[in-house]
Structures are given as C-alpha cells and as structure tokens.
Short mmCIF file of C-alpha atoms in Angstrom, two decimals:
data_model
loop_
_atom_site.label_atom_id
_atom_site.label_comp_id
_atom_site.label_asym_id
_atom_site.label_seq_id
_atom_site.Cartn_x
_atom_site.Cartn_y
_atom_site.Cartn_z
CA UNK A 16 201.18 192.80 130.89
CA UNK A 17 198.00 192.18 132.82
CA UNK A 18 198.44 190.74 136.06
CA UNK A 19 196.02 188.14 135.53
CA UNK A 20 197.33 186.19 132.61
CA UNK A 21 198.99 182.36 133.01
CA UNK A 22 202.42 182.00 132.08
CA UNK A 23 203.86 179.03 130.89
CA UNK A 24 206.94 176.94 131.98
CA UNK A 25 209.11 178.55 129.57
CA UNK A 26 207.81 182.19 130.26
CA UNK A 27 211.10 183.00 130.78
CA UNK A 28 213.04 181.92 128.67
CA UNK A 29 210.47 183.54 125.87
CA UNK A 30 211.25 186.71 127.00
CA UNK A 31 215.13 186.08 126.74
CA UNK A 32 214.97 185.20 123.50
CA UNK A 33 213.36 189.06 122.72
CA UNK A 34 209.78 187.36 122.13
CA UNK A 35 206.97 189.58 121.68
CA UNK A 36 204.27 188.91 123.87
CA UNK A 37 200.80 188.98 123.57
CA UNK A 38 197.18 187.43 125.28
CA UNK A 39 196.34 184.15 124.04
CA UNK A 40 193.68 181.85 125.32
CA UNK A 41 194.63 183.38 128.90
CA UNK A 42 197.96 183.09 129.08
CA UNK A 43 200.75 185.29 128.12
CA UNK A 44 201.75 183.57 124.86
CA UNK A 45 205.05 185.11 122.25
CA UNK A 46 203.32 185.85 118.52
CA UNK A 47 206.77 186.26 117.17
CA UNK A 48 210.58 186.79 118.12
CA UNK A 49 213.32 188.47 116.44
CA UNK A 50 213.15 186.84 113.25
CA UNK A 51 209.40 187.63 112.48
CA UNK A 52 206.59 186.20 111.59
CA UNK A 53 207.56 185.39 107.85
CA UNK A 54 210.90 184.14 108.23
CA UNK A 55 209.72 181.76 111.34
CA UNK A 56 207.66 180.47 108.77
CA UNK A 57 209.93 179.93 106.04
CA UNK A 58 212.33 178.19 108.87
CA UNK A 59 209.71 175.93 110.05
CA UNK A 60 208.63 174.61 105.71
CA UNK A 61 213.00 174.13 105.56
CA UNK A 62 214.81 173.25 108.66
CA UNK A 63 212.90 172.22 112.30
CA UNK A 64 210.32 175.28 114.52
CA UNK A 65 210.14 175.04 118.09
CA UNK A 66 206.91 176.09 119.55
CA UNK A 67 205.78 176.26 123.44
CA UNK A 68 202.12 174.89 123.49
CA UNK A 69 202.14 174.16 127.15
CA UNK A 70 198.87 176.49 127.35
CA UNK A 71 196.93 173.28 125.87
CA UNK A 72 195.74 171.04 128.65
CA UNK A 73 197.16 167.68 129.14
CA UNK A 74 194.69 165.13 130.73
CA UNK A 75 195.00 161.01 131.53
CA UNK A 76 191.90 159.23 131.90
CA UNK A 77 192.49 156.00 133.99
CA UNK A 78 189.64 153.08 133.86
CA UNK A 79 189.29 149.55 131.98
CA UNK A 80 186.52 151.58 130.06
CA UNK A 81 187.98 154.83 129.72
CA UNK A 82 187.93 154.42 126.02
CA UNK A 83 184.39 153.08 125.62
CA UNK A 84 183.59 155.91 127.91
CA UNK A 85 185.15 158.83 125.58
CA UNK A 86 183.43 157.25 122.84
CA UNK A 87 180.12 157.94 123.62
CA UNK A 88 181.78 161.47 123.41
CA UNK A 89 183.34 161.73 119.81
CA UNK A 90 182.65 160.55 116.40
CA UNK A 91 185.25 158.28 116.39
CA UNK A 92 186.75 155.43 117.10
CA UNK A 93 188.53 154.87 120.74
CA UNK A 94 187.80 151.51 121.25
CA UNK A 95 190.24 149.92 118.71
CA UNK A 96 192.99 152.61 119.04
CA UNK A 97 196.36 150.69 119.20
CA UNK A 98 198.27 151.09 121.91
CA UNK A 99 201.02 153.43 121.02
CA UNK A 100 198.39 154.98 118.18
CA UNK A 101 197.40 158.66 118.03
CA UNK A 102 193.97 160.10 116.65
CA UNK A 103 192.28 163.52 116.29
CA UNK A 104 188.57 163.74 117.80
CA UNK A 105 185.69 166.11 118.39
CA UNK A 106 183.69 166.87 121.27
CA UNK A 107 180.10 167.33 119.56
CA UNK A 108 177.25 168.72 121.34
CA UNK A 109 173.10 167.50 120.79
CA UNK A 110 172.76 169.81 118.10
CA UNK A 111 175.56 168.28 116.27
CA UNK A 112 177.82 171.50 116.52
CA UNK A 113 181.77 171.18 117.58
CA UNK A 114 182.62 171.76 121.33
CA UNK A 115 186.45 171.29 120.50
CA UNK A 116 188.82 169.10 118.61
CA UNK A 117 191.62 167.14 120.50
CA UNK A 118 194.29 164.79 120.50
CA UNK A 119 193.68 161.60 121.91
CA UNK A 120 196.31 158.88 122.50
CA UNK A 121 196.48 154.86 123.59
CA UNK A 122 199.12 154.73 126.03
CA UNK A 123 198.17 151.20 126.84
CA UNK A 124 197.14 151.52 130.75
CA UNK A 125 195.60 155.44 129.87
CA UNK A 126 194.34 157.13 127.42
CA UNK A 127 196.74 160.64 126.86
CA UNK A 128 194.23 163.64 126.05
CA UNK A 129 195.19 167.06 124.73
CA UNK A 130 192.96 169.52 124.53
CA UNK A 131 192.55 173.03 123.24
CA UNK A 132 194.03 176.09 125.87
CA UNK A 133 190.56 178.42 125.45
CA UNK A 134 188.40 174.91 125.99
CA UNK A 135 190.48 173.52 128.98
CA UNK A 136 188.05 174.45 131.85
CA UNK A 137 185.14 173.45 129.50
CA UNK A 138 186.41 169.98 128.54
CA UNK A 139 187.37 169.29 131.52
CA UNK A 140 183.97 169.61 133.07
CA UNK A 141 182.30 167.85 130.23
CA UNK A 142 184.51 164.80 130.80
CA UNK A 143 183.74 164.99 134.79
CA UNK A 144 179.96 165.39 133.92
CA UNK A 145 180.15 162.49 131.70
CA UNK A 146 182.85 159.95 132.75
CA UNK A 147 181.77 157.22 134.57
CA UNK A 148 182.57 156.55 137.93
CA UNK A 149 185.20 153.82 137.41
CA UNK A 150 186.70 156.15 135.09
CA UNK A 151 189.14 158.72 136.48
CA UNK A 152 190.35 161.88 134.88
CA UNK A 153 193.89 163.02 136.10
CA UNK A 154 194.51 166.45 135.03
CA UNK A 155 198.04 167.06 134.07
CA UNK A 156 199.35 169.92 135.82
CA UNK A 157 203.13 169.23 135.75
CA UNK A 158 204.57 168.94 132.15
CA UNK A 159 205.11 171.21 129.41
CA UNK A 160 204.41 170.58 125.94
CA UNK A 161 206.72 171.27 122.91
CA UNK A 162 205.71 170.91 119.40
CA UNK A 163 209.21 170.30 116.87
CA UNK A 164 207.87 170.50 113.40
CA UNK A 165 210.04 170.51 109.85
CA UNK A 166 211.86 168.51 107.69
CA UNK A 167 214.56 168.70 110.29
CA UNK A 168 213.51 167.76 113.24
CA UNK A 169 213.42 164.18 113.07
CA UNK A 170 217.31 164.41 112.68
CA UNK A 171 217.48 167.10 115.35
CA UNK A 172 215.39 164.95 117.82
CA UNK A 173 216.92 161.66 117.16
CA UNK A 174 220.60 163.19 118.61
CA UNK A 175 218.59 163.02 121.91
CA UNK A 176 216.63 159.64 121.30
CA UNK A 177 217.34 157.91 118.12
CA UNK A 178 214.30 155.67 118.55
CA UNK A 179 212.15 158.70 117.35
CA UNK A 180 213.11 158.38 113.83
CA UNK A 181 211.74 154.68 113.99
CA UNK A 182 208.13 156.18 115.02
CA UNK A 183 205.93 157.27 111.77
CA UNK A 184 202.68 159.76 111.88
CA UNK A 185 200.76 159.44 114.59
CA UNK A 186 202.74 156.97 116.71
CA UNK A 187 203.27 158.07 120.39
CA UNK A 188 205.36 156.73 122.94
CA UNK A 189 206.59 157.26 126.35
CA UNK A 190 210.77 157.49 126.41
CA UNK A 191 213.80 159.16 127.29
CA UNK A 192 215.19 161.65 125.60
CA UNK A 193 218.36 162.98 126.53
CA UNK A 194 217.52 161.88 130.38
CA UNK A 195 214.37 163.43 130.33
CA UNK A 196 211.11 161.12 130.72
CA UNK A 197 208.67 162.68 127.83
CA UNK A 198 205.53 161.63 126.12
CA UNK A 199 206.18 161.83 121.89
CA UNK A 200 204.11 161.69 119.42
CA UNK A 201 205.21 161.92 116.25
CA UNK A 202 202.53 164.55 115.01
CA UNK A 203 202.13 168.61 114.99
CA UNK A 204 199.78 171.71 113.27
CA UNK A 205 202.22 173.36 110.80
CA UNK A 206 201.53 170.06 108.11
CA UNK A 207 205.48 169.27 108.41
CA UNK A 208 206.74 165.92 109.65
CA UNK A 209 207.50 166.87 113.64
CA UNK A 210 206.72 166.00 116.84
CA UNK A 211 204.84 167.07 119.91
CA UNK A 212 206.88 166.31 123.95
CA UNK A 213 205.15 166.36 126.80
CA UNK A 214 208.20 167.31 129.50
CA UNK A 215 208.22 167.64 132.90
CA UNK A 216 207.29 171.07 134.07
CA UNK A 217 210.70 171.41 135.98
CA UNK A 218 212.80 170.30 132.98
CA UNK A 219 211.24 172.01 130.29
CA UNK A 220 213.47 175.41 129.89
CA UNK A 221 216.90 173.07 129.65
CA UNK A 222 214.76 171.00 127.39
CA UNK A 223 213.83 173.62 124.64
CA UNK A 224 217.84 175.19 125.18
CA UNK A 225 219.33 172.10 123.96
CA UNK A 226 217.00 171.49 121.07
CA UNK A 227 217.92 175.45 121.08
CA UNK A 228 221.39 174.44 120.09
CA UNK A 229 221.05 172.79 116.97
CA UNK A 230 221.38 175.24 114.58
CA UNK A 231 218.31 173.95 112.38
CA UNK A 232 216.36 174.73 115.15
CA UNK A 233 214.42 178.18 115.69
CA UNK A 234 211.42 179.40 118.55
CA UNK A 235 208.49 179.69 116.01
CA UNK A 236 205.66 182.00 117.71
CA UNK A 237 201.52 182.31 117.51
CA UNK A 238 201.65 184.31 114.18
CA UNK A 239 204.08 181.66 112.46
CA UNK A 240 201.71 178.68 113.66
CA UNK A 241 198.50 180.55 112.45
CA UNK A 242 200.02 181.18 108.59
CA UNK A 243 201.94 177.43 108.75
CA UNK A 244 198.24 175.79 110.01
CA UNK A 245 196.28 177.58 107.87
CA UNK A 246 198.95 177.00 104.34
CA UNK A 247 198.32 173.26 105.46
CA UNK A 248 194.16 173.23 105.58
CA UNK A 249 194.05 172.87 109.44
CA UNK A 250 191.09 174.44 111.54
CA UNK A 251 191.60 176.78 114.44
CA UNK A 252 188.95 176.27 117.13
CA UNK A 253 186.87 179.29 117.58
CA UNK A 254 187.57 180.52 114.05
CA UNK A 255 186.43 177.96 111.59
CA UNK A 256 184.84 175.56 113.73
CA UNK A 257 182.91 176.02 116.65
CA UNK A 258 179.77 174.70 118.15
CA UNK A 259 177.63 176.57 115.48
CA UNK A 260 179.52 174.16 112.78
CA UNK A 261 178.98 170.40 112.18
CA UNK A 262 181.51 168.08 111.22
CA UNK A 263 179.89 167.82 107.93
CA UNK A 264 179.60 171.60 107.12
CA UNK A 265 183.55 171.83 108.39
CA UNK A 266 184.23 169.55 105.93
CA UNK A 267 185.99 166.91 108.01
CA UNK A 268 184.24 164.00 107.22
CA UNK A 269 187.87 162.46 107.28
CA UNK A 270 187.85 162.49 110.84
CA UNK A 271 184.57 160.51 111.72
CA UNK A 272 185.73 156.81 111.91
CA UNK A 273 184.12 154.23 109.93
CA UNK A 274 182.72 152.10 112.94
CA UNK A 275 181.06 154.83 114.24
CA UNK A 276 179.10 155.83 110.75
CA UNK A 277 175.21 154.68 109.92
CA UNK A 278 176.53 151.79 108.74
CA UNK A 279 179.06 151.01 111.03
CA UNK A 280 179.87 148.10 113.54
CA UNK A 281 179.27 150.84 116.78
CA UNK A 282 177.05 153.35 114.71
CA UNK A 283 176.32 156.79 116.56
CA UNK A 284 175.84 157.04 120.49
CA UNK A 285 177.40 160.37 120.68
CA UNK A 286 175.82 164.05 120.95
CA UNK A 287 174.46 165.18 117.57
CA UNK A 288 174.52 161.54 116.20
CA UNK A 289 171.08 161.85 114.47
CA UNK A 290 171.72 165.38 112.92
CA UNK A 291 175.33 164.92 112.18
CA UNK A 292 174.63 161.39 110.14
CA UNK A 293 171.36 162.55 108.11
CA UNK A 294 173.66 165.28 106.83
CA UNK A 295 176.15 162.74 105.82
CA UNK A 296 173.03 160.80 104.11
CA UNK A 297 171.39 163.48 102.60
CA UNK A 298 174.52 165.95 101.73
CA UNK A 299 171.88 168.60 103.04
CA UNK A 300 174.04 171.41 104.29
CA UNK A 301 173.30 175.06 103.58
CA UNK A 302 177.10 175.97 103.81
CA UNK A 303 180.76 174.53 103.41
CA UNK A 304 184.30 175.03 104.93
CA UNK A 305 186.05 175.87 101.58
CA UNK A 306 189.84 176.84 101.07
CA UNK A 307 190.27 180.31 99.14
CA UNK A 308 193.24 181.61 97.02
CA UNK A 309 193.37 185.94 96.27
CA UNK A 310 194.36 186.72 92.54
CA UNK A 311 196.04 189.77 94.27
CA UNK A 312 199.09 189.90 97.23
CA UNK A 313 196.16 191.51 99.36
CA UNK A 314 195.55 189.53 102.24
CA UNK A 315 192.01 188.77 103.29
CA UNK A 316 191.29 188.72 107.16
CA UNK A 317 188.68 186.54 109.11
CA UNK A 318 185.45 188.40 109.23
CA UNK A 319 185.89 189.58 105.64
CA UNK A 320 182.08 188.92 103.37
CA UNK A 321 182.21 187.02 100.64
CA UNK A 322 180.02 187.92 97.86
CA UNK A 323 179.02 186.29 94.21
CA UNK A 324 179.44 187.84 90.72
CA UNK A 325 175.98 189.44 91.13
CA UNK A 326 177.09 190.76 94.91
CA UNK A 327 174.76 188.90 96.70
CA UNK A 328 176.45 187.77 100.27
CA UNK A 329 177.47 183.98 100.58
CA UNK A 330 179.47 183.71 103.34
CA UNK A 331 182.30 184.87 105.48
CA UNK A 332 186.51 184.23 106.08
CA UNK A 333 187.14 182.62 108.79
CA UNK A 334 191.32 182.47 108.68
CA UNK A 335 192.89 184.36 106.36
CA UNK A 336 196.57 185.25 105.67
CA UNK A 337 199.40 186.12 102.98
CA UNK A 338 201.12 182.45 102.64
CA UNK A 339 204.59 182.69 102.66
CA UNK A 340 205.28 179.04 101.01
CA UNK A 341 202.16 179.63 98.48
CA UNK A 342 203.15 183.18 97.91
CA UNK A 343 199.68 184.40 97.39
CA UNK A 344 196.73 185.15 99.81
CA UNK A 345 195.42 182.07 100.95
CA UNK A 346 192.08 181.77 103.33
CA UNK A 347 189.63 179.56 104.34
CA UNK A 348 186.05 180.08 105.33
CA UNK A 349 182.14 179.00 105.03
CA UNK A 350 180.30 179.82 101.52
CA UNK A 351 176.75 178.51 100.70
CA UNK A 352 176.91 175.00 99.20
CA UNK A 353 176.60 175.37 95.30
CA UNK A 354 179.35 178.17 95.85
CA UNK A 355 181.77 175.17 97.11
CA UNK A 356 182.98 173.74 94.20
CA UNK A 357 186.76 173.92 93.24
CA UNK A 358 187.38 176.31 91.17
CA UNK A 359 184.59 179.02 91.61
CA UNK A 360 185.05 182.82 91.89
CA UNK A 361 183.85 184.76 94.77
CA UNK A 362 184.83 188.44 95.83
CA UNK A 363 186.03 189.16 99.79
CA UNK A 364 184.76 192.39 100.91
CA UNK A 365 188.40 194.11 102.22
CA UNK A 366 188.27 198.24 103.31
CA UNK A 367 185.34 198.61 100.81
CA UNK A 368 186.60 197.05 97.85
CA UNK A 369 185.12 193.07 96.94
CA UNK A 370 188.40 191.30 95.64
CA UNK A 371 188.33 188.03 93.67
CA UNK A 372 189.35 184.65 95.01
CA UNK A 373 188.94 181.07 93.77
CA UNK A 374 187.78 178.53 95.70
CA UNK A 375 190.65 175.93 95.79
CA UNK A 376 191.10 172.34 96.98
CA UNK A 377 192.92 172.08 100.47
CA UNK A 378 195.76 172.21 101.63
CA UNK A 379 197.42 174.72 100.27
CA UNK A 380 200.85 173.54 100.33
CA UNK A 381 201.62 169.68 100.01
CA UNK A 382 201.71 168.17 104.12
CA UNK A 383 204.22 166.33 104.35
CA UNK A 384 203.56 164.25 107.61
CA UNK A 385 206.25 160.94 107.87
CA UNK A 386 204.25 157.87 106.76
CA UNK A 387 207.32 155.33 106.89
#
C-alpha cells in the first residue's frame, strides 16, 4: 500500500474482517471482503449493508445566513429547508456544468454538509471563497460516517435507538444511539430504505462491531456500492456527472427546487443560472443521461462507444455493470438527444464487437426509500 494514502477510522478493523483494499479518492478504501462483490450485493437488496464512507467530508456552516449564503451556490432550495429536513444539491459552476453533488441538512442552529471524498479540498475552498464573513465553515475532522442500507436496517438500528424507526426519508436528527452521540439521517446510495451516522471518530470501530453483531448485518465494500447505486439510477461524481454536464443534460431536473426555477419565488442567483434555465426553456440539449439494459449477460464498462443501427457514434457509458437484482447488464451513460427515448436500440462497442442495448427508464430496480 502506498505510503501516502488516508486511512479511515475503521482502517483497522477493514483489514480484520479480510477486506480487500484498494485506492479510492485518496484514501485506502476495501472494494470487497470475503463474501464478494455479488453476494454483498444481494445482502444489502435482502437484509441490512454496512459501509464505511468516512472518506466523504463532513462540514457545519454556522451563521444566521448560512443558508441564504449556500443558496446562491446550488439550484435549490436552502432557505425553507425544515429543520430536521435533508436535501441533495449541486455545486454548479458559470458555465452551468456540475462541480459536485452533496448532502445538505437543517440541523436548526447549522446547516450539516456532506460532500464528495475526491471534491473535499475543492468544496471546501469554494465555500471559503464564497461564504460570507458572518458565515463560518467548521470542517469536521472528528467523526466517522456509516451508511446502514436494506430492508433490515431500520429493525437492526432501532435495537440501539428505537426513535429511528419513527424518522421517514430524508429526516435527520441528532441522538443517541446505544450511548453514542451521532448525526442520522434516514437516507443512503444503494436505493434501499437505510441510514447514514455520523460517529465520533474515537467510537466508530465499537460502533460498526455492534451493528456487526446482528446477524442481518454484513460490511458491504466499493464494488457492492457501485453495482447497488448504479441498479438504483444514482450518479457517481466524476463518471456521469461532472463539470462538463449540466443538470439538464444529467437528467436531474428532479433536483432543482421549484423556488429557484424561471418562474420561481427566488429564481436563479447561482453559477450557470442563465445557461442552466434556457435549457430547461428550450429543451435544447445535444445529449442525455439515459439508463441502458444489454440483451446479452455481457457487461458493458464506462468508456464503452455507443453507436446507432447505421454505426454512426452517439455517445459513451459512463457506469456500467452486470446487475445482480436485474440479472442482466445494466448501464447508464450520455447518447445524443433523439437517441434518448425509452425504448430505443443502440450497440456498445465491447473488445471489438458493438452489442445491443435498449435504452430503458431509470431505476433499474424499484427504490424503495421509507416514505412513512
């Protein structure tokens, strides 16, 4: 292992467990442990996955107008997040393009931000360079963060804390569980019902072992999260999006509030605001983030060309995988707009041969996030 890589505050305890470890994002991150990367998966879709994202940074942004602040950041809305409330952003830049995608939470007297591991430094700096000065930014040093995703681990966490199960998607709260003072929110990136815990630093490794000892529960590594994200329809920053992309051609117009849209009651005032709204107006995009299915068990691999009938090159994979729960080759990736329509053939270019997909509605597999 090179000298130079991060660890996180369960490094240890991932190499106990016979993880395999590999570079991620700078740190020294396990892509799978003795179970593999298939059966992780399956384990995660039918009981409860533990995964160690402590590599993500955790920031607090103090201030009476932190959250008018970070909205002249993000296409969305900050300024009427309810205390306790939960919501996905994006850092856009002027040309409209995605710096990052993050987590943002009310915690009543600070706003909670988590933010991508290989966009830490970057983000950080951004929000220094454009915070004002009442605003501070506290960056969380000290705590781990856990992610418990599947059908079982609302039962599992509830043995530690049984307010949890009270708490529905995207509700966060600061409680004990178990003795331990964590930040939950009742979220994840594998498109089960789950949480993510923000733990002390010091506390962590006892943490994950008693979760450890339910039997529902399993370490779930990087390749496991990849195929369970990408099953579910979710983008991985730096594959399919990245500051080349607009919200619009990513196809995640869900995630630009209404109040901050052309005809909304705080419309724009954020990087990219002119570009990224005339392409709402207009629907004038040359490409689209579009979910593919393979007719064969080939899997197709980001970077793969995608051609048409008459071979002509429309676009490129940008995740791609063999979906354990959808049992066929499932991929997602940017075609050229009138190729975007459900149901369309193209061919991926894989080892010389062009193999046919269909361009099919996202996700893959039914999320099944816990709406009360």
């Amino acid at each position: 292992m090179s000298q130079d890589l991060l660890k996180t505050p369960l490094h240890a305890l991932h190499i106990e467990m016979g993880a395999k470890m590999v570079p991620f994002a700078g740190y020294d991150m396990p892509v799978q442990y003795e179970l593999g990367v298939r059966k992780e998966h399956i384990h995660c879709r039918e009981q409860a996955g533990l995964f160690d994202v402590s590599h993500m940074g955790q920031l607090r942004l103090h201030g009476a107008n932190a959250a008018k602040a970070l909205e002249t950041l993000v296409p969305v809305d900050i300024i009427d997040l309810p205390a306790g409330k939960q919501r996905y952003a994006l850092f856009t830049n002027a040309e409209g393009g995605l710096m990052d995608d993050l987590m943002v939470t009310n915690f009543g007297d600070h706003l909670f931000v988590v933010v991508n591991a290989a966009c830490k430094d970057q983000d950080i700096a951004h929000l220094r360079a454009n915070m004002p000065d009442d605003v501070t930014i506290e960056v969380i040093e000290d705590r781990a963060l856990l992610a418990l995703q599947g059908p079982k681990a609302a039962q599992v966490l509830a043995t530690l804390n049984p307010a949890v199960a009270d708490m529905v998607f995207m509700d966060a709260a600061a409680m004990d569980l178990d003795g331990v003072e964590c930040l939950v929110s009742r979220s994840g990136y594998t498109g089960e019902d789950g949480y993510e815990i923000s733990v002390p630093a010091e506390k962590a490794e006892d943490f994950a072992r008693k979760l450890l000892a339910n039997d529902e529960v399993e370490w779930i590594g990087l390749g496991a999260r990849d195929s369970l994200r990408l099953e579910c329809g979710l983008c991985l920053y730096g594959h399919d999006i990245d500051t080349t992309t607009t919200p619009v051609e990513a196809s995640l117009l869900w995630a630009l509030s209404k109040p901050r849209r052309a005809d909304g009651e705080r419309a724009g005032g954020f990087p990219g605001a002119d570009i990224i709204l005339d392409q709402i107006a207009t629907k004038a995009v040359s490409r689209k983030r579009i979910g593919l299915v393979g007719a064969s068990k080939a899997p197709v691999r980001e970077g793969s060309k995608l051609f048409d009938a008459d071979d002509n090159e429309i676009g490129i994979v940008t995740s791609g995988t063999f979906g354990p729960t959808k049992g066929q080759p499932v991929a997602m990736g940017y075609v050229a707009t009138p190729f975007a329509a459900e149901g369309t053939e193209v061919f991926a270019e894989v080892r010389g041969k062009k193999l046919p997909m269909t361009v099919e509605k996202m996700p893959f597999v039914p999320q099944r996030y816990y709406r009360g």
